Each structure stands twice: as structure tokens, then as C-alpha cells.
Coordinates of C-alpha atoms and ligand atoms in Angstrom, one line a residue:
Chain U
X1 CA 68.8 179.5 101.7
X2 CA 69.0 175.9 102.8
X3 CA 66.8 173.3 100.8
X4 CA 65.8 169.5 101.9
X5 CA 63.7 167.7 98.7
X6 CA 61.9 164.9 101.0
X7 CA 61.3 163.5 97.6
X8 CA 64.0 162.8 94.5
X9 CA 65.1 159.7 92.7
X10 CA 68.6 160.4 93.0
X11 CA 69.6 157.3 90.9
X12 CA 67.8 158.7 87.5
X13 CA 69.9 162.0 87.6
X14 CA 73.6 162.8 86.5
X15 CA 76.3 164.5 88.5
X16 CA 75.5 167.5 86.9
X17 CA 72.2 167.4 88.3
X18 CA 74.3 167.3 92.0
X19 CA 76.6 169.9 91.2
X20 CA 73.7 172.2 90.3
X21 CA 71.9 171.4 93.5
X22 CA 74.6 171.6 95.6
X23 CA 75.2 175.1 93.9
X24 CA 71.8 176.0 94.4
X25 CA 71.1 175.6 98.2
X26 CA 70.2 171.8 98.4
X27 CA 72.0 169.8 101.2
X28 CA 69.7 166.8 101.9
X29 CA 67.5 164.8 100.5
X30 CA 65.1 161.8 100.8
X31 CA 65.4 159.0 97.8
X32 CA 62.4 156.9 98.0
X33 CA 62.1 153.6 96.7
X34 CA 60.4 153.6 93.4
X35 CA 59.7 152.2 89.7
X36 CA 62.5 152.7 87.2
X37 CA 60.8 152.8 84.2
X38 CA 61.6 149.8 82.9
X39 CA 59.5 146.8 85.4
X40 CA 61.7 144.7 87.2
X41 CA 60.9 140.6 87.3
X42 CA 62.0 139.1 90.7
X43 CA 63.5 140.4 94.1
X44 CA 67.1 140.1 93.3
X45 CA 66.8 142.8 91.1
X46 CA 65.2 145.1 93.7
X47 CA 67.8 143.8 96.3
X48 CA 70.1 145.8 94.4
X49 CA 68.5 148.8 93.8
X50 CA 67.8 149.0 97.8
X51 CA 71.7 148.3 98.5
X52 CA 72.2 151.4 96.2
X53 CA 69.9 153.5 98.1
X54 CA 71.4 152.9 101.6
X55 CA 75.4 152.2 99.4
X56 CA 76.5 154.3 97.0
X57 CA 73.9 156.9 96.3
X58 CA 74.8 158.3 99.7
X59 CA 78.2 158.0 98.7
X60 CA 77.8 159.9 95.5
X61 CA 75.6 162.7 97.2
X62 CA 78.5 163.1 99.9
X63 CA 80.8 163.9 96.9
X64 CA 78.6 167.2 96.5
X65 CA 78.1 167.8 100.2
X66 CA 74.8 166.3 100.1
X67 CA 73.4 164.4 102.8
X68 CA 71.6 161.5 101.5
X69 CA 68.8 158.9 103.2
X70 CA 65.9 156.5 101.7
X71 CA 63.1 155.5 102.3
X72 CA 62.1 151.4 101.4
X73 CA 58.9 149.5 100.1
X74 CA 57.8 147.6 97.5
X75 CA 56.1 150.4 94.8
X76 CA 52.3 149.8 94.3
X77 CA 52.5 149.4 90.6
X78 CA 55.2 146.5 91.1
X79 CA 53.3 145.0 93.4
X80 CA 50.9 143.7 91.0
X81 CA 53.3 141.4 89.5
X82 CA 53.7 137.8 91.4
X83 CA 57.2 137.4 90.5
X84 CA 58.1 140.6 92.8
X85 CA 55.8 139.9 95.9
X86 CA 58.9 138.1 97.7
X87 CA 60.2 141.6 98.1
X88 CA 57.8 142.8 100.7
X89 CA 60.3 139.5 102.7
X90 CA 63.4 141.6 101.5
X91 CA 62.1 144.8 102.9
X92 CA 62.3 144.6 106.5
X93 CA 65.9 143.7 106.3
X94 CA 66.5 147.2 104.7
X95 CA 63.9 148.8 107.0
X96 CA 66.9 148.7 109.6
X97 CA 69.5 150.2 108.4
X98 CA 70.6 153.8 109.0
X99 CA 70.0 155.6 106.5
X100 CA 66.6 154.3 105.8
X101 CA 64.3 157.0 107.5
X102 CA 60.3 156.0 106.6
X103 CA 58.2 153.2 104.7
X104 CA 57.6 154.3 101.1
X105 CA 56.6 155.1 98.2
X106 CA 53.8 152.7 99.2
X107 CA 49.5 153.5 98.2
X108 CA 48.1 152.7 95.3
X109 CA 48.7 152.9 91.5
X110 CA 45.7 150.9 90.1
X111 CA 43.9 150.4 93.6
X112 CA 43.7 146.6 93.1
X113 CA 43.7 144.0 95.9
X114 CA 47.3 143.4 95.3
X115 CA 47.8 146.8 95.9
X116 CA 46.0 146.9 99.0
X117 CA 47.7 143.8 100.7
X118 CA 51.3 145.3 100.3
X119 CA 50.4 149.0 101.2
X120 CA 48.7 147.5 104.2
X121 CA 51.7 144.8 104.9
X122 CA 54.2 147.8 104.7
X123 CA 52.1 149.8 106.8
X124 CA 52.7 147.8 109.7
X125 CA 55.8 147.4 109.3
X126 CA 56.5 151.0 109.6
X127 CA 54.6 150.7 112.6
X128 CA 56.5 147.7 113.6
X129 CA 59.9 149.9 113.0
X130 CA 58.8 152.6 114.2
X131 CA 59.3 154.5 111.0
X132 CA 57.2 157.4 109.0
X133 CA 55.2 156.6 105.9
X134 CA 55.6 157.7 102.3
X135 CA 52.5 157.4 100.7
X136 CA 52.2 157.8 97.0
X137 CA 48.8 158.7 95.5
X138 CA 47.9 157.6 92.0
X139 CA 48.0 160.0 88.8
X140 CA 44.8 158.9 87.6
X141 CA 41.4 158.8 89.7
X142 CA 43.3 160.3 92.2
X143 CA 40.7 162.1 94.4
X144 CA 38.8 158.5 95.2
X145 CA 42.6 157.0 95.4
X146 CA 43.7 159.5 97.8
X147 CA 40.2 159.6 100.0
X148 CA 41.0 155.1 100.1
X149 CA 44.5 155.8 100.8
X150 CA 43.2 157.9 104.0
X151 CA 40.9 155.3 105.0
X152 CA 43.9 152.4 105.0
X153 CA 46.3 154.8 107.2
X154 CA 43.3 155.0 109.6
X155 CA 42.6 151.5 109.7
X156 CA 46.3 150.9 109.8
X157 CA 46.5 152.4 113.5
X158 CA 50.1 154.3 112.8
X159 CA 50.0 157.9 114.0
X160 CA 48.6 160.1 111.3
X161 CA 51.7 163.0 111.4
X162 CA 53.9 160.1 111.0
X163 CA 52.5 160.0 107.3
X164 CA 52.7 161.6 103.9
X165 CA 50.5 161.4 101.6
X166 CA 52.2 162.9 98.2
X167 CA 51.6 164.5 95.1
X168 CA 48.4 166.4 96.1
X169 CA 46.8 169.1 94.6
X170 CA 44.2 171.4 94.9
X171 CA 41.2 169.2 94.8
X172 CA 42.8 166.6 97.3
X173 CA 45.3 168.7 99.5
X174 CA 41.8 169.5 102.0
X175 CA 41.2 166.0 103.1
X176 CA 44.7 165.3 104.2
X177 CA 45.2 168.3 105.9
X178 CA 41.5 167.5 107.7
X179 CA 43.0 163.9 108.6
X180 CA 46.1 165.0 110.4
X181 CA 48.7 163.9 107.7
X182 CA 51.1 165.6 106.5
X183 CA 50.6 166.8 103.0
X184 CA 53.2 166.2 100.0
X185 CA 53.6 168.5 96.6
X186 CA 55.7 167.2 93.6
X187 CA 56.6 170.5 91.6
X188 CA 56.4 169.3 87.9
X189 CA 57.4 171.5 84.9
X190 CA 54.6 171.2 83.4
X191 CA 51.8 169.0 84.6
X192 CA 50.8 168.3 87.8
X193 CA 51.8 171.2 90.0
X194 CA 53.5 174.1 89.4
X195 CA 55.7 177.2 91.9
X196 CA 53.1 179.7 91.3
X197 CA 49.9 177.2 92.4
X198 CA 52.2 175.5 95.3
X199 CA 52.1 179.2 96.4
X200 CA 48.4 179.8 96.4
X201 CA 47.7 176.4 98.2
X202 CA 50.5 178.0 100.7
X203 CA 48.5 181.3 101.3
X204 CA 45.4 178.7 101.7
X205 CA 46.5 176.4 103.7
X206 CA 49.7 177.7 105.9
X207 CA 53.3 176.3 105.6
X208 CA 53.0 173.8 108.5
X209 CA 52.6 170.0 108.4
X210 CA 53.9 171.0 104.5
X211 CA 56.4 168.8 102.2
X212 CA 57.3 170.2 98.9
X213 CA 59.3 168.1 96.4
X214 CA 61.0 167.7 93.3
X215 CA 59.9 164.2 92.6
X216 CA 62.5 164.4 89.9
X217 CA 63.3 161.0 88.5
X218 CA 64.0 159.3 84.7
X219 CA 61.0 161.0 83.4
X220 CA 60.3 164.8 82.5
X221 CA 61.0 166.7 85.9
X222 CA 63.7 169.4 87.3
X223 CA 65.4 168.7 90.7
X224 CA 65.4 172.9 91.3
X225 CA 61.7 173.1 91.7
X226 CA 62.0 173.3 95.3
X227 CA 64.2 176.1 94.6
X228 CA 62.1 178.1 92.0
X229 CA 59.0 177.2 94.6
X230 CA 61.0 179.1 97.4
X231 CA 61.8 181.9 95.2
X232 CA 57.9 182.3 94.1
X233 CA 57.1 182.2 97.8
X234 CA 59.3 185.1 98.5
X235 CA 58.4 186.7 95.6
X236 CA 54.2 186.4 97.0
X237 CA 55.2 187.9 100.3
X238 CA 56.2 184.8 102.6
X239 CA 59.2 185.6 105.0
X240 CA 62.6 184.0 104.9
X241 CA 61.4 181.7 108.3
X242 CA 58.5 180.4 106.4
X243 CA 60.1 179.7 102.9
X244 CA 63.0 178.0 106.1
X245 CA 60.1 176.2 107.5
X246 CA 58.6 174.9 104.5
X247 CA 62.0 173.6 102.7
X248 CA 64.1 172.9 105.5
X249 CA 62.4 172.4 108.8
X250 CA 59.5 170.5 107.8
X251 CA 61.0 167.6 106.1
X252 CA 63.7 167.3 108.8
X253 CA 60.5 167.4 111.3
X254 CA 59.0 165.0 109.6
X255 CA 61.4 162.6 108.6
X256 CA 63.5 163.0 112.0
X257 CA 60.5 161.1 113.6
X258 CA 62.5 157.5 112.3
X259 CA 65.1 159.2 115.1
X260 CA 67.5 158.1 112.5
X261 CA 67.9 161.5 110.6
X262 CA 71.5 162.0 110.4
X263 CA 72.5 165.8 108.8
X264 CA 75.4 166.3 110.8
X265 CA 77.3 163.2 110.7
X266 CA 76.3 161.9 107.5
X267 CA 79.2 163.4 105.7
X268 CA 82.1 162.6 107.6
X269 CA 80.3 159.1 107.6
X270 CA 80.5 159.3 104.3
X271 CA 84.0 159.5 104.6
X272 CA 84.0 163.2 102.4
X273 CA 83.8 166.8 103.2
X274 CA 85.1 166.0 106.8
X275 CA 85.0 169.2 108.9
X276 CA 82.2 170.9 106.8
X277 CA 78.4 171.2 108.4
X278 CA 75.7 171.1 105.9
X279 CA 73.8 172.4 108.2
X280 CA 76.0 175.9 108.2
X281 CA 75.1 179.2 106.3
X282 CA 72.2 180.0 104.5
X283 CA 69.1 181.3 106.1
Chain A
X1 CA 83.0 139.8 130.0
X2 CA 85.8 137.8 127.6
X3 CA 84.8 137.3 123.8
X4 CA 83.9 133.6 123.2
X5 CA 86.2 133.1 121.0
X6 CA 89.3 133.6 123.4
X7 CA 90.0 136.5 121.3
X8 CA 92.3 139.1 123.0
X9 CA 91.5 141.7 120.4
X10 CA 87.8 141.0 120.8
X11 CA 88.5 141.5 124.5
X12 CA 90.2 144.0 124.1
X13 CA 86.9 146.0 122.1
X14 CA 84.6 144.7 124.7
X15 CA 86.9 146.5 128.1
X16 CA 86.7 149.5 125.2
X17 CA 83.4 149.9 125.0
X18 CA 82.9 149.1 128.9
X19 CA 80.7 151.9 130.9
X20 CA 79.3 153.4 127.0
X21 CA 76.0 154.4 126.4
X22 CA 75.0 151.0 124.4
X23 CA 76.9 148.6 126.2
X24 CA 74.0 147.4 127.5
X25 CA 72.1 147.1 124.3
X26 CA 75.3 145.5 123.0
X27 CA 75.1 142.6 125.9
X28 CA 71.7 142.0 125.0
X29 CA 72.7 141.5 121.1
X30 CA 75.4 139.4 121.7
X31 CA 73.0 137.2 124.1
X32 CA 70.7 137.1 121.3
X33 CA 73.0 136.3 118.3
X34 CA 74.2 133.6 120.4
X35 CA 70.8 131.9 121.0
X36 CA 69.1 133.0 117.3
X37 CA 72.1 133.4 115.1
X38 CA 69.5 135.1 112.2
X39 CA 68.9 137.9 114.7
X40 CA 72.2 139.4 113.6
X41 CA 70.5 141.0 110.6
X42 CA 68.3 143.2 113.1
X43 CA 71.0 143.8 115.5
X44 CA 74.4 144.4 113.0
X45 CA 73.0 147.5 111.2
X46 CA 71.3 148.8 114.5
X47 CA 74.6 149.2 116.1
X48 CA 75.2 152.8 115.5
X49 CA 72.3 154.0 116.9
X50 CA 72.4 152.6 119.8
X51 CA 76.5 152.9 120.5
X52 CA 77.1 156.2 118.8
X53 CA 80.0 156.4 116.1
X54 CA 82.7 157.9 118.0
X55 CA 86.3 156.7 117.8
X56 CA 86.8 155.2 120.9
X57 CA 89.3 156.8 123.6
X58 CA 91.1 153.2 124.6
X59 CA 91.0 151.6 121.0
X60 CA 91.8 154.6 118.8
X61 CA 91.7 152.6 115.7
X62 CA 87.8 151.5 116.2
X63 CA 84.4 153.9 116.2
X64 CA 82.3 152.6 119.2
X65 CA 79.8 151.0 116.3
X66 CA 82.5 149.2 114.4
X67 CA 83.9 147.9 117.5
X68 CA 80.0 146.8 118.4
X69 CA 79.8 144.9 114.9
X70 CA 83.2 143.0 115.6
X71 CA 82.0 142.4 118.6
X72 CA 78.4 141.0 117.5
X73 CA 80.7 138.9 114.6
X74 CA 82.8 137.4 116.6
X75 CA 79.0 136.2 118.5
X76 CA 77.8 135.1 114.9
X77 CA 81.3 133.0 114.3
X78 CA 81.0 131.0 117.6
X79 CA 77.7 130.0 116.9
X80 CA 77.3 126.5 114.7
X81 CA 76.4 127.7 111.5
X82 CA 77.5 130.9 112.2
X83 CA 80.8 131.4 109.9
X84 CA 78.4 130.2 107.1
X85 CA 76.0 133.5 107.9
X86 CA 79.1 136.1 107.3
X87 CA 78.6 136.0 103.5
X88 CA 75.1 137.0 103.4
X89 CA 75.5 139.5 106.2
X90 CA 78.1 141.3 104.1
X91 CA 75.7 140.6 101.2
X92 CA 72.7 142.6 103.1
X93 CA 74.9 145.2 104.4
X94 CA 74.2 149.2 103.9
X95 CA 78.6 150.5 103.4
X96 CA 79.4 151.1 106.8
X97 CA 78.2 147.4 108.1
X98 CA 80.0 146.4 105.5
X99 CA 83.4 148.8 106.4
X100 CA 83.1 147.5 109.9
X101 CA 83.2 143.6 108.7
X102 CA 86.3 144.5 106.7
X103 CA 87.9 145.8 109.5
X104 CA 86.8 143.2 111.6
X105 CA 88.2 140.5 109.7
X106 CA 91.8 142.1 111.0
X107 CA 91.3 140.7 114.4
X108 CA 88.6 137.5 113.5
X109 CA 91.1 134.7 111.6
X110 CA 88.3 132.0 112.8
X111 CA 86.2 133.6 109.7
X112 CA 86.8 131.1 107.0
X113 CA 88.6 132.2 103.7
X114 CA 85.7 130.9 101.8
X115 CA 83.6 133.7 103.1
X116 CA 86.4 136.5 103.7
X117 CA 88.2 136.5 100.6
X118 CA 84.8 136.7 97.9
X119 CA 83.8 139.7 100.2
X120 CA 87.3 141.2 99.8
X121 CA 87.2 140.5 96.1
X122 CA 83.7 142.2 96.0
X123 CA 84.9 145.5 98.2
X124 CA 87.7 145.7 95.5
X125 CA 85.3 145.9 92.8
X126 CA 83.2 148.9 94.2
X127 CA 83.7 152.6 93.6
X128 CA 83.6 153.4 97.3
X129 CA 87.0 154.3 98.0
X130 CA 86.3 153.3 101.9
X131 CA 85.9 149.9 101.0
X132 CA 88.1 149.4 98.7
X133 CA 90.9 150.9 101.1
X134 CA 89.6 148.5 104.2
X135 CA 90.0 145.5 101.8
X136 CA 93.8 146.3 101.8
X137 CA 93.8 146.4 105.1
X138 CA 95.9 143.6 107.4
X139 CA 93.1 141.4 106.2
X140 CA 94.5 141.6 103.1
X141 CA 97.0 138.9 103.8
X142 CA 93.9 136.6 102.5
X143 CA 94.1 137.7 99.1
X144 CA 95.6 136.0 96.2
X145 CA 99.0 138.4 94.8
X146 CA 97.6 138.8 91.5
X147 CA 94.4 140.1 93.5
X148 CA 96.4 142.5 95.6
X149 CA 98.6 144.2 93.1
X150 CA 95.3 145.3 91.0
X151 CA 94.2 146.7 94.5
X152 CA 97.3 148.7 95.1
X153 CA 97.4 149.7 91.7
X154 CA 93.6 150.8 91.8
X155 CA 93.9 152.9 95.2
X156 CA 96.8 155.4 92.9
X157 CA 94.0 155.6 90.2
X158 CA 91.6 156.6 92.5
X159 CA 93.7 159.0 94.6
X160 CA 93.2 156.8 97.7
X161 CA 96.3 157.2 100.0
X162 CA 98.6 154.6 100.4
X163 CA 100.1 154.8 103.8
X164 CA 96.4 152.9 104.8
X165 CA 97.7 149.7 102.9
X166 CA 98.9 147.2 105.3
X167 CA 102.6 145.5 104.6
X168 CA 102.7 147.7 101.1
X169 CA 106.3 147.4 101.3
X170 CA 106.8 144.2 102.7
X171 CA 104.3 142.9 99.7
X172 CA 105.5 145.0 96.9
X173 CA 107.0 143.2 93.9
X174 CA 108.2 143.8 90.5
X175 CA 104.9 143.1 89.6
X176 CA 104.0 146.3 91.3
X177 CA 106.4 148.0 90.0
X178 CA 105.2 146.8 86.2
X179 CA 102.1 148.3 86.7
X180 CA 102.8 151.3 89.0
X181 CA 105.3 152.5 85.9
X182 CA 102.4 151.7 83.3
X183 CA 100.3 154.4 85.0
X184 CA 102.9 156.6 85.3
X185 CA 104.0 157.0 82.3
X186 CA 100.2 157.4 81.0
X187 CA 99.7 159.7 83.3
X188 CA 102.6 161.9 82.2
X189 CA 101.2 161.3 78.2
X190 CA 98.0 162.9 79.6
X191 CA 99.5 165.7 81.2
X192 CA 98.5 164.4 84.8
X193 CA 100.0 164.2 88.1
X194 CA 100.8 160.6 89.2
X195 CA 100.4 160.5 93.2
X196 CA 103.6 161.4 95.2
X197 CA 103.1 158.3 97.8
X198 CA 102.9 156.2 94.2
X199 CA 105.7 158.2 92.6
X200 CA 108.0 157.3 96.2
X201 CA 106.6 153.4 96.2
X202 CA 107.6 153.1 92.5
X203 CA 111.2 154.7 93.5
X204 CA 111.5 152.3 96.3
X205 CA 110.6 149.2 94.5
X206 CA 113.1 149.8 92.2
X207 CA 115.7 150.5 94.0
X208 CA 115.0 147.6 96.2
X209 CA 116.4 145.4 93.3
X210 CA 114.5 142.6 93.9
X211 CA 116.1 140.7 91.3
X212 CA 115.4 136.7 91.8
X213 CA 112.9 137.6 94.7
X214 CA 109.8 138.2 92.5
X215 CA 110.5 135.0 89.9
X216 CA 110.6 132.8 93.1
X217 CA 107.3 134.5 94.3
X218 CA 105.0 134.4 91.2
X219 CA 107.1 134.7 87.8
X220 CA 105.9 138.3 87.7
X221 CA 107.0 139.8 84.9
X222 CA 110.2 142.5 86.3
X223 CA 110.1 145.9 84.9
X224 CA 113.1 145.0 82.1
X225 CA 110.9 142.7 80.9
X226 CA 108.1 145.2 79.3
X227 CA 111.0 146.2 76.8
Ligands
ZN1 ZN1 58.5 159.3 93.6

């Protein structure tokens, strides 16, 4: 079994967290830009969180035979504080590099007019870079947030199966999948979504045009839930191909659209486990 | 095409990567670096994309997208202004931008010291053993003794081989040779292996007696002195 997480906040987790990953099946994965917790007070401070994402978190995950890429933005909740806005000038710089491979997390957190002007800013820029979008939708009110999210990609003119729109759930995966996006799932322990529902929304909806994800970051989450959700899909019936399809093949169809999806160089670039596909074995 | 800079080396990368897939695109940066020096930061961490990263055949010692880079920073350093861009280049750079301006600097002396030697001094301070190795490279020559030993000395704590280090024997000093034995011996308190290349550098600076050679240098203190 060979697993992609399009979604993990690599920086949050320990090298345990790798090893057990590694151990487990998982041989790439997406970091998107996010919040850390703690707010951050000026751009120089997220300079050097995007310099880790495309430096030495990729370094770090090539340690454990893990291909690593990001994705960049300025995070809706962020961009409600002034002091941060000059990052949306910082972003395009990161936008070219390699291993950046979509726009994101950007959306909404609060839906305030803040929060519209960067989503919409970054969404031309991935237009502009010719990059997918991560879009993020909000924990609370999320049905209206995720139904204004849609309307912005529309207005926004990129290609709608060049975007994401993430942690769904039953009540708003239908809308999505009616607009043409591509529809995320963050597998929580506890809240949120769960294997055993990502299943039934599976049997509902088919495994195509499908992201599942970790989302595992600082707070309360488990970087194998893509792994326990492909067990529970074999476990209800689905083949080997679509449990492959689902975990492997959609992110790297969805993300190769940057055309800057690297999974069998990205080691050796990384200067470690020369000689060694990740992209051998499993399924 | 010749390099503006009458650089032979930088020649020498251009005939290289004559008749490859992104030569063109490379001709087209270069033209645009030249007239908009800021462009740089669109085409310097594009370059792989568009060249590939294979070694290439006539310069076995460059990847077709390092050579590009050396190529488009060479451009950057002709322009007026330019030399005062490298910093922030290197600043904005994802780690292999930033490899290829460490190697670059090899064959590029017209970037200033002022620029060069904080970036080596940053590359030294990382984790990434690929930087940290390309800082000790020929360009290395830039940095400070005192700067130098600490890198040598780091590259045998990280496992990083040391045949890569440029002039390691011309360069080593009883300095060295302090510090080198330090780790040694801690190593052998902890039950660890000390690196064989180490083990044969430490053997060799000894026996090179370099008696009077490193008090003239730098008053190093000699390995009798630790006592
Ligand atoms: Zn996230």
C-alpha cells in the first residue's frame, strides 16, 4: 500500500511521527501553509516559515524516504491582522519555487472582507502561476462558508478541478462535487470526520475527484488516518485499485497539475536515499 | 555566446549547456536579468524546470540547472546594482537555489566578499549537510580561519565526508588538529566511532609537524598546548 496525505503540517510533528509513516506506507506528502497556533505579527516571521517549507522540511522528510512539497498563501485567519497583509507581496516570490505545488490553505475563517480580498488576491495568483488551489473551509458556519467559498472560485475564473475545497463533510461534500472541484476530507480522531463515515461518503459519492487527509498539525490529530481510512475501505468492500486511487493516484492527479510534482527525483534532490524509488512496491 | 563577464568558466557552462532542452529559455533569462535585474527572482528558482537536473556530460561537476543559475548570476553581477542583489537572492532561495549559488561562487570572484562570505557563514549554520558541505567548497578560500576550522570540524560531527572539502590539507593547522583530537577522544568516552577520513586527517596533521607554521598563521593553540 502506497499513501500520499495532500494535507499535513509537517512542521508540528516529531521524527517519530516520520518514522511511523514511513513504516506505515506513506511516501509523499503536501505541507500547506497554515497558522501555528500561536499568531504571528509581521511578514518576516512568515518569510521563515515558507523558507522551511520549501528548505528543510523537505530535507527532514527525505531523511525518512519521504517526498515532501508545499503549498503557499497567506491563511484566512491571519489575514485579518494589518501587520501580516504585506505577506500576500512575499508570496509570489515562494509561489515559484519547485517544490511549491498549489495556492493554499486560502478561504475563509471568519468570512470578513479581509478575508475575502486575500482569498481572492491569492486566487489569481494561482491563476497567474498556473498553480492548483487549496482551499480551506471554516469550522464554524461552514455550510454558508463553503457555498461563498464556491461562489469566489467561480468568480475567480481558475478551472474548477484545479481546486480543493477541504475539510467537507456530509452536509457540504454535495455542492462541491456538483461544482466540479475536487473534494477534501481531514480524518480527525474524534471530531470532524472519521474512517468509518469517510467510507460511507465513499460508497455515496465514488473515489474519483477525492482527497483524503490527515490534516495533522500542533493540535489533537494522527498523521495515520489516511492509513486507518484505507484499511476501513478494504475492510467495506473497496478493491486494492480504488483504496490506490483514492490515496495515491488522486493527490498526485491533482497536485501534478502545478507540472511541478516531483516523486521521483525529489529524493536524490534531496541529496538522501539516492538509488531508492518511492514510487516502488506496495500496491 | 561568451559570459559578460569574460569568464572562461562561465563560458565554459554556457558551450555545456549548448543544444539542451532549456537553452533557449535560459537565453531569454539571461536577456531579461540583464535588462530588469529584479526578474532574477522569477527566473533563478524556475531553472530546473525548464533545464532538467541532470549532471551534464561536458561539465561533469555541474547539473544542467546549477550550471543555468551560475549562468543567470554571473547576468545579475554584470548588471549595476546587481552584486548588491546576491544577498537577498540567497536570502529568498528554496536549498537547491541556494546549493547552486554556493557552488557558483567557485567560478564568480567578481561577487563581492560582503555578500559571499555572510552567505557562507549562514550555509555553515544550517543542518542541511548539502549546504554546509558546498560552503567548504573552493569558495571557501573567502572565509576567515577561525570560520573554517569550526566547518571542518562540524562536517566529522555530522558524518559529512571530507574528501568534498577543498584544500583540507593544504588549510589544516594545529588548530585543526586541537579540535579534531577534542572530538575524538569524546567520542571514544561515549563509545562511538570517530570517522575514518577524520581519524587519517588527524594522523596526517600530526605528523606533519607543523611546528612554527601555525603560530605564524593565527597563534592557534598546537595540540601540546591543551596539557
Ligand atoms: Zn491545514
Amino acid at each position: 500500500m502506497r499513501i500520499f496525505d495532500p494535507h499535513i503540517h509537517m512542521t508540528s510533528r516529531t521524527t517519530d511521527d516520520y518514522a511511523a509513516m514511513a513504516a506505515a506506507g506513506v511516501k509523499a506528502v503536501v505541507e500547506p501553509a497554515f497558522w501555528l497556533g500561536q499568531p504571528r505579527t509581521g511578514p518576516g516571521s512568515f518569510a521563515d516559515y515558507f523558507d522551511s517549507l520549501v528548505g528543510w522540511e523537505p530535507y527532514r522528510a527525505a531523511q525518512f524516504g519521504i517526498a515532501h512539497h508545499a503549498t503557499i498563501a497567506l491563511n484566512p485567519k491571519e489575514a485579518n491582522d494589518p501587520r501580516c497583509r504585506a505577506v500576500l507581496d512575499l508570496v509570489p516570490r515562494y509561489l515559484a519555487k519547485d517544490g511549491v505545488v498549489a495556492v493554499g490553505e486560502i478561504g475563509y475563517d471568519s468570512m470578513t472582507p479581509e478575508e475575502d480580498e486575500a482569498f481572492t488576491r491569492q486566487l489569481a495568483m494561482a491563476v497567474e502561476f498556473g498553480l492548483p488551489a487549496l482551499v480551506h473551509t471554516p469550522h464554524r458556519d461552514k455550510a454558508r462558508g463553503t457555498a461563498r467559498s464556491l461562489d469566489v472560485v467561480r468568480e475567480s475564473g481558475i478551472a474548477p478541478e484545479r481546486v480543493v475545497i477541504d475539510h467537507l463533510n456530509e452536509v457540504t461534500v454535495k455542492q462541491v462535487k456538483d461544482a466540479g472541484c475536487w473534494a477534501g476530507f481531514s480524518i480527525y480522531p474524534d471530531t470532524k470526520m472519521s474512517p468509518p463515515r469517510m467510507v460511507e461518503i465513499l460508497k455515496d459519492y465514488g473515489p474519483e475527484r477525492v482527497l483524503v487527509n490527515s490534516a495533522a498539525d500542533w493540535g489533537k490529530s494522527d498523521p495515520l488516518l489516511t492509513v486507518r481510512t484505507a484499511e476501513a475501505m478494504r475492510e467495506a468492500g473497496f478493491t486494492d485499485d480504488d483504496v490506490d486511487l483514492v490515496l495515491w493516484r488522486n493527490p498526485v492527479a491533482f497536485y501534478g497539475q502545478s507540472g511541478r510534482l516531483n516523486l521521483e527525483d525529489r529524493q536524490s534532490a534531496e541529496g538522501t536515499f539516492e538509488g531508492s524509488s518511492i514510487l516502488r512496491g506496495g500496491s | 555566446m561568451t559570459g559578460i563577464n569574460d569568464n572562461e568558466a562561465v563560458d565554459d557552462l554556457w558551450d555545456a549547456l549548448d543544444g539542451t532542452p532549456g537553452r533557449p529559455w535560459l537565453d531569454d533569462a539571461v536577456a531579461s536579468v540583464r535588462k530588469e535585474p529584479a526578474s532574477i527572482a522569477r527566473h533563478f528558482p524556475a531553472a530546473g524546470r525548464h533545464t532538467g537536473r541532470e549532471t551534464l556530460p561536458a561539465e561533469p561537476g555541474w547539473t544542467a540547472d546549477q550550471a543555468a543559475r551560475a549562468v543567470l548570476l554571473d547576468a545579475l553581477l554584470a548588471t549595476p546594482g546587481g552584486p548588491d542583489q546576491v544577498a537577498e537572492l540567497y536570502r529568498y532561495g528554496d536549498s537547491r537555489e541556494k546549493l547552486a549559488m554556493l557552488t557558483a561562487f567557485s567560478i564568480l570572484p567578481e561577487a563581492p566578499d560582503e555578500q559571499v562570505v555572510p552567505i557562507l557563514r549562514d550555509a555553515l549554520r544550517t543542518n542541511d549537510t548539502r549546504l554546509v558541505a558546498a560552503a567548504l567548497g573552493p569558495v571557501a578560500d573567502r572565509l576567515d580561519d577561525d570560520a573554517w576550522r569550526q566547518g571542518v570540524l562540524k562536517c566529522v560531527f555530522m558524518g559529512v565526508p571530507l574528501a568534498g572539502i577543498h584544500g583540507l590539507h593544504d588549510r589544516g593547522d594545529d588548530g585543526l588538529a586541537l579540535m579534531l583530537a577534542g572530538l575524538a577522544e569524546e567520542r571514544a568516552a561515549a563509545g562511538r566511532d570517530f570517522p575514518e577520513d577524520a581519524a587519517a586527517l588527524l594522523t596526517d596533521l600530526r605528523r606533519d609537524d607543523r611546528a612554527g607554521t601555525g603560530q605564524e598563521r593565527d597563534a592557534a593553540p598546537r595540540p601540546g598546548d591543551a596539557g
